[in-house]
Amino acid sequence: MLQVLTASSLLFGAGLLPLFVYKGKEHSSHPSFKFVLSFALAIMLGDVFMHMLPEVWEMDRKQPGGWASSHSLVVAGIVLFFILDRLLGDVVGYLTILANTIDNFLHGLAIAVAFNLGPTTGWLTTAGILLHELPHEVTDYAVLAQSGFTRQEAMAAQLWTCFAGILGSVIGASFDQAFSFASIVLPLTSGIFLYVSTTSLIPAVLEWSTPFESVLQLATVFLGLGITYSCA
């Protein structure tokens, strides 16, 4: 249990990374924020198509007959949060918090399961998740800032989602079957990320005006996709 808690605490620390990326209060008006949004778009879409959905497909392969239900859950995630967004107004930031809470909770479960297989497997899994999470934390913060969260509100939300990782590791270490519900929440989370990236990030990224900015935008997007691919 001690190793599991230590590993999940490292993930909690990753949530502090945006503090060093954005030190000013007006983060969303900073010139570099345009590049962070492009990076965020690449990381979020890359996470869905290179990380989350392949895991869903692998679970479907191990459980024949589940293809329709898991893919329906991806669509359900998109439709559900479209409805919430229309009914409640601009809730993209809150959807991001919800999705990241689930995502980090699953990472905590994964760490606990890995340590049950042995310390070496556990630490290797932790290292892989950390490589995936470090750019993702910057991305999450950028989405919250784009949604109108203040610096303090965004950081509080970040730390809450990171705490979900510790909670997931504790539950995963305590209950052998805790990881089984991932087949439901993972496709739903994929749908949420797809909705946020297509409705919030893509319109913001398309506001670029000059050809030079467009070139930098593409370079930033390819950088984000490359990082996601290398961590998948």
CSV table of C-alpha atoms in Angstrom, one decimal:
chain,number,residue,atom,x,y,z
A,1,MET,CA,0.0,0.0,0.0
A,2,LEU,CA,2.9,2.4,0.8
A,3,GLN,CA,4.4,2.0,-2.7
A,4,VAL,CA,1.0,2.6,-4.3
A,5,LEU,CA,0.4,5.8,-2.3
A,6,THR,CA,3.9,7.0,-3.1
A,7,ALA,CA,3.3,6.4,-6.8
A,8,SER,CA,-0.1,8.1,-6.8
A,9,SER,CA,1.4,11.1,-4.9
A,10,LEU,CA,3.8,11.6,-7.8
A,11,LEU,CA,0.7,12.0,-10.1
A,12,PHE,CA,-0.7,14.5,-7.6
A,13,GLY,CA,2.5,16.5,-7.9
A,14,ALA,CA,2.1,16.6,-11.7
A,15,GLY,CA,-1.0,18.7,-11.2
A,16,LEU,CA,1.2,21.5,-9.9
A,17,LEU,CA,3.0,21.8,-13.3
A,18,PRO,CA,0.7,24.5,-14.6
A,19,LEU,CA,1.8,26.8,-11.7
A,20,PHE,CA,5.2,27.0,-13.4
A,21,VAL,CA,3.8,27.4,-16.9
A,22,TYR,CA,1.5,30.3,-16.0
A,23,LYS,CA,2.7,32.6,-13.2
A,24,GLY,CA,0.6,35.6,-14.2
A,25,LYS,CA,-3.0,36.2,-13.3
A,26,GLU,CA,-4.1,37.0,-16.8
A,27,HIS,CA,-3.2,33.6,-18.2
A,28,SER,CA,-5.8,33.5,-21.0
A,29,SER,CA,-4.7,36.8,-22.4
A,30,HIS,CA,-1.0,36.0,-22.5
A,31,PRO,CA,0.3,35.8,-26.1
A,32,SER,CA,1.7,32.3,-25.5
A,33,PHE,CA,-1.8,31.1,-24.5
A,34,LYS,CA,-2.6,30.6,-28.2
A,35,PHE,CA,0.1,28.1,-28.5
A,36,VAL,CA,-1.0,26.3,-25.4
A,37,LEU,CA,-4.5,25.9,-26.8
A,38,SER,CA,-3.1,24.3,-30.0
A,39,PHE,CA,-1.0,22.0,-27.8
A,40,ALA,CA,-4.1,21.3,-25.7
A,41,LEU,CA,-6.1,20.4,-28.8
A,42,ALA,CA,-3.5,17.9,-30.0
A,43,ILE,CA,-3.0,16.3,-26.5
A,44,MET,CA,-6.7,15.9,-26.0
A,45,LEU,CA,-7.5,14.4,-29.4
A,46,GLY,CA,-4.4,12.3,-29.3
A,47,ASP,CA,-5.3,11.0,-25.9
A,48,VAL,CA,-8.7,9.9,-27.2
A,49,PHE,CA,-7.5,8.2,-30.4
A,50,MET,CA,-4.1,6.9,-29.3
A,51,HIS,CA,-4.8,6.0,-25.7
A,52,MET,CA,-8.4,5.8,-24.5
A,53,LEU,CA,-10.1,4.3,-27.6
A,54,PRO,CA,-7.4,1.7,-28.1
A,55,GLU,CA,-7.9,0.6,-24.5
A,56,VAL,CA,-11.6,0.4,-25.2
A,57,TRP,CA,-11.0,-1.7,-28.3
A,58,GLU,CA,-8.7,-4.0,-26.3
A,59,MET,CA,-11.4,-4.5,-23.7
A,60,ASP,CA,-13.9,-5.3,-26.5
A,61,ARG,CA,-11.5,-7.8,-27.9
A,62,LYS,CA,-11.2,-9.6,-24.6
A,63,GLN,CA,-15.0,-9.5,-24.2
A,64,PRO,CA,-16.6,-10.3,-27.5
A,65,GLY,CA,-20.0,-8.8,-28.0
A,66,GLY,CA,-19.2,-5.6,-26.2
A,67,TRP,CA,-18.3,-3.5,-29.3
A,68,ALA,CA,-21.7,-2.0,-29.8
A,69,SER,CA,-22.1,-1.1,-26.1
A,70,SER,CA,-18.7,0.6,-25.7
A,71,HIS,CA,-18.9,2.6,-28.9
A,72,SER,CA,-22.5,3.6,-28.0
A,73,LEU,CA,-21.1,4.9,-24.7
A,74,VAL,CA,-18.7,7.1,-26.6
A,75,VAL,CA,-21.5,8.6,-28.6
A,76,ALA,CA,-23.6,8.8,-25.4
A,77,GLY,CA,-20.9,10.8,-23.7
A,78,ILE,CA,-20.9,13.3,-26.6
A,79,VAL,CA,-24.7,13.6,-26.8
A,80,LEU,CA,-25.2,13.8,-23.0
A,81,PHE,CA,-22.8,16.6,-22.5
A,82,PHE,CA,-24.1,18.4,-25.6
A,83,ILE,CA,-27.5,18.4,-24.0
A,84,LEU,CA,-26.1,19.6,-20.6
A,85,ASP,CA,-24.2,22.3,-22.4
A,86,ARG,CA,-27.3,23.6,-24.1
A,87,LEU,CA,-29.5,23.4,-21.0
A,88,LEU,CA,-27.1,24.8,-18.5
A,89,GLY,CA,-25.0,27.2,-20.6
A,90,ASP,CA,-21.2,27.1,-21.0
A,91,VAL,CA,-20.2,24.1,-18.9
A,92,VAL,CA,-17.2,23.0,-20.9
A,93,GLY,CA,-14.9,23.7,-18.0
A,94,TYR,CA,-17.0,21.6,-15.6
A,95,LEU,CA,-17.2,18.8,-18.1
A,96,THR,CA,-13.4,18.9,-18.3
A,97,ILE,CA,-13.1,18.6,-14.5
A,98,LEU,CA,-15.5,15.7,-14.5
A,99,ALA,CA,-13.7,13.9,-17.3
A,100,ASN,CA,-10.3,14.5,-15.8
A,101,THR,CA,-11.5,13.3,-12.4
A,102,ILE,CA,-12.6,10.0,-13.9
A,103,ASP,CA,-9.4,9.8,-16.0
A,104,ASN,CA,-7.1,10.3,-12.9
A,105,PHE,CA,-9.2,7.9,-10.9
A,106,LEU,CA,-8.7,5.2,-13.5
A,107,HIS,CA,-5.0,6.0,-13.5
A,108,GLY,CA,-4.9,5.4,-9.7
A,109,LEU,CA,-6.7,2.1,-10.2
A,110,ALA,CA,-4.2,1.1,-12.9
A,111,ILE,CA,-1.3,1.9,-10.6
A,112,ALA,CA,-2.8,-0.2,-7.8
A,113,VAL,CA,-3.4,-3.2,-10.2
A,114,ALA,CA,0.2,-2.9,-11.5
A,115,PHE,CA,1.7,-3.0,-8.0
A,116,ASN,CA,-0.3,-6.1,-7.3
A,117,LEU,CA,1.7,-7.7,-10.1
A,118,GLY,CA,5.0,-6.6,-8.5
A,119,PRO,CA,7.0,-3.5,-7.7
A,120,THR,CA,8.8,-3.4,-11.0
A,121,THR,CA,5.5,-3.5,-13.0
A,122,GLY,CA,4.1,-0.9,-10.6
A,123,TRP,CA,6.9,1.6,-11.0
A,124,LEU,CA,7.1,1.2,-14.8
A,125,THR,CA,3.3,1.8,-15.0
A,126,THR,CA,3.7,4.9,-12.9
A,127,ALA,CA,6.5,6.2,-15.1
A,128,GLY,CA,4.4,5.7,-18.2
A,129,ILE,CA,1.3,7.4,-16.7
A,130,LEU,CA,3.5,10.3,-15.5
A,131,LEU,CA,4.8,10.8,-19.1
A,132,HIS,CA,1.3,10.9,-20.3
A,133,GLU,CA,0.0,13.1,-17.5
A,134,LEU,CA,2.6,15.9,-17.5
A,135,PRO,CA,1.5,17.5,-20.8
A,136,HIS,CA,-2.1,16.6,-20.1
A,137,GLU,CA,-2.1,18.7,-16.9
A,138,VAL,CA,-1.0,21.8,-18.9
A,139,THR,CA,-3.8,21.0,-21.4
A,140,ASP,CA,-6.4,20.7,-18.7
A,141,TYR,CA,-5.4,24.0,-17.2
A,142,ALA,CA,-5.6,25.7,-20.6
A,143,VAL,CA,-9.1,24.4,-21.2
A,144,LEU,CA,-10.2,25.7,-17.8
A,145,ALA,CA,-8.6,29.1,-18.4
A,146,GLN,CA,-10.3,29.2,-21.8
A,147,SER,CA,-13.6,28.5,-20.1
A,148,GLY,CA,-13.2,31.6,-17.8
A,149,PHE,CA,-11.8,30.0,-14.7
A,150,THR,CA,-9.5,32.2,-12.6
A,151,ARG,CA,-6.0,31.0,-11.9
A,152,GLN,CA,-7.0,30.1,-8.3
A,153,GLU,CA,-10.1,28.3,-9.5
A,154,ALA,CA,-8.3,26.4,-12.2
A,155,MET,CA,-5.6,25.2,-9.8
A,156,ALA,CA,-8.1,24.1,-7.2
A,157,ALA,CA,-9.9,22.1,-9.9
A,158,GLN,CA,-6.5,20.6,-11.0
A,159,LEU,CA,-5.7,19.5,-7.5
A,160,TRP,CA,-9.1,18.0,-7.0
A,161,THR,CA,-8.7,15.9,-10.1
A,162,CYS,CA,-5.3,14.8,-9.0
A,163,PHE,CA,-6.7,13.8,-5.6
A,164,ALA,CA,-9.0,11.5,-7.5
A,165,GLY,CA,-5.9,9.5,-8.6
A,166,ILE,CA,-4.9,8.9,-5.0
A,167,LEU,CA,-8.5,7.8,-4.2
A,168,GLY,CA,-8.5,5.4,-7.2
A,169,SER,CA,-5.2,3.9,-6.0
A,170,VAL,CA,-6.5,3.3,-2.5
A,171,ILE,CA,-9.7,1.7,-3.8
A,172,GLY,CA,-7.8,-0.4,-6.4
A,173,ALA,CA,-5.4,-1.6,-3.7
A,174,SER,CA,-8.3,-2.5,-1.4
A,175,PHE,CA,-10.7,-4.2,-3.9
A,176,ASP,CA,-9.6,-6.7,-6.5
A,177,GLN,CA,-12.6,-6.1,-8.8
A,178,ALA,CA,-12.5,-2.3,-8.7
A,179,PHE,CA,-10.9,-2.0,-12.1
A,180,SER,CA,-13.7,-3.8,-13.9
A,181,PHE,CA,-16.0,-0.8,-14.3
A,182,ALA,CA,-13.4,0.9,-16.6
A,183,SER,CA,-15.2,-0.6,-19.6
A,184,ILE,CA,-18.1,1.8,-18.8
A,185,VAL,CA,-16.4,5.0,-17.7
A,186,LEU,CA,-13.5,4.9,-20.2
A,187,PRO,CA,-15.7,5.3,-23.4
A,188,LEU,CA,-17.8,7.9,-21.6
A,189,THR,CA,-14.7,9.9,-20.8
A,190,SER,CA,-13.6,9.6,-24.4
A,191,GLY,CA,-16.9,11.1,-25.5
A,192,ILE,CA,-16.5,14.0,-23.1
A,193,PHE,CA,-12.9,14.8,-24.3
A,194,LEU,CA,-14.2,14.6,-27.9
A,195,TYR,CA,-17.0,17.1,-27.1
A,196,VAL,CA,-14.7,19.5,-25.3
A,197,SER,CA,-12.0,19.5,-28.0
A,198,THR,CA,-14.4,19.9,-30.9
A,199,THR,CA,-16.7,22.5,-29.4
A,200,SER,CA,-14.3,24.6,-27.3
A,201,LEU,CA,-10.7,24.1,-28.4
A,202,ILE,CA,-11.0,23.9,-32.2
A,203,PRO,CA,-13.1,27.2,-32.5
A,204,ALA,CA,-10.5,29.0,-30.3
A,205,VAL,CA,-7.6,27.6,-32.4
A,206,LEU,CA,-9.2,28.7,-35.6
A,207,GLU,CA,-9.2,32.3,-34.5
A,208,TRP,CA,-5.5,32.7,-35.7
A,209,SER,CA,-5.1,35.5,-38.2
A,210,THR,CA,-1.6,35.6,-39.8
A,211,PRO,CA,0.1,33.0,-41.9
A,212,PHE,CA,3.1,33.0,-39.5
A,213,GLU,CA,0.8,32.2,-36.6
A,214,SER,CA,-0.8,29.4,-38.6
A,215,VAL,CA,2.5,27.8,-39.2
A,216,LEU,CA,3.4,28.0,-35.5
A,217,GLN,CA,-0.1,26.6,-34.8
A,218,LEU,CA,0.5,23.6,-37.0
A,219,ALA,CA,4.0,23.0,-35.5
A,220,THR,CA,2.5,23.1,-32.0
A,221,VAL,CA,-0.3,20.7,-32.9
A,222,PHE,CA,2.2,18.2,-34.4
A,223,LEU,CA,4.4,18.6,-31.3
A,224,GLY,CA,1.4,17.7,-29.1
A,225,LEU,CA,0.5,14.7,-31.3
A,226,GLY,CA,4.1,13.5,-31.3
A,227,ILE,CA,4.3,13.6,-27.5
A,228,THR,CA,1.0,11.8,-27.2
A,229,TYR,CA,2.1,9.1,-29.7
A,230,SER,CA,5.3,8.5,-27.8
A,231,CYS,CA,3.5,8.1,-24.5
A,232,ALA,CA,0.7,5.9,-25.9
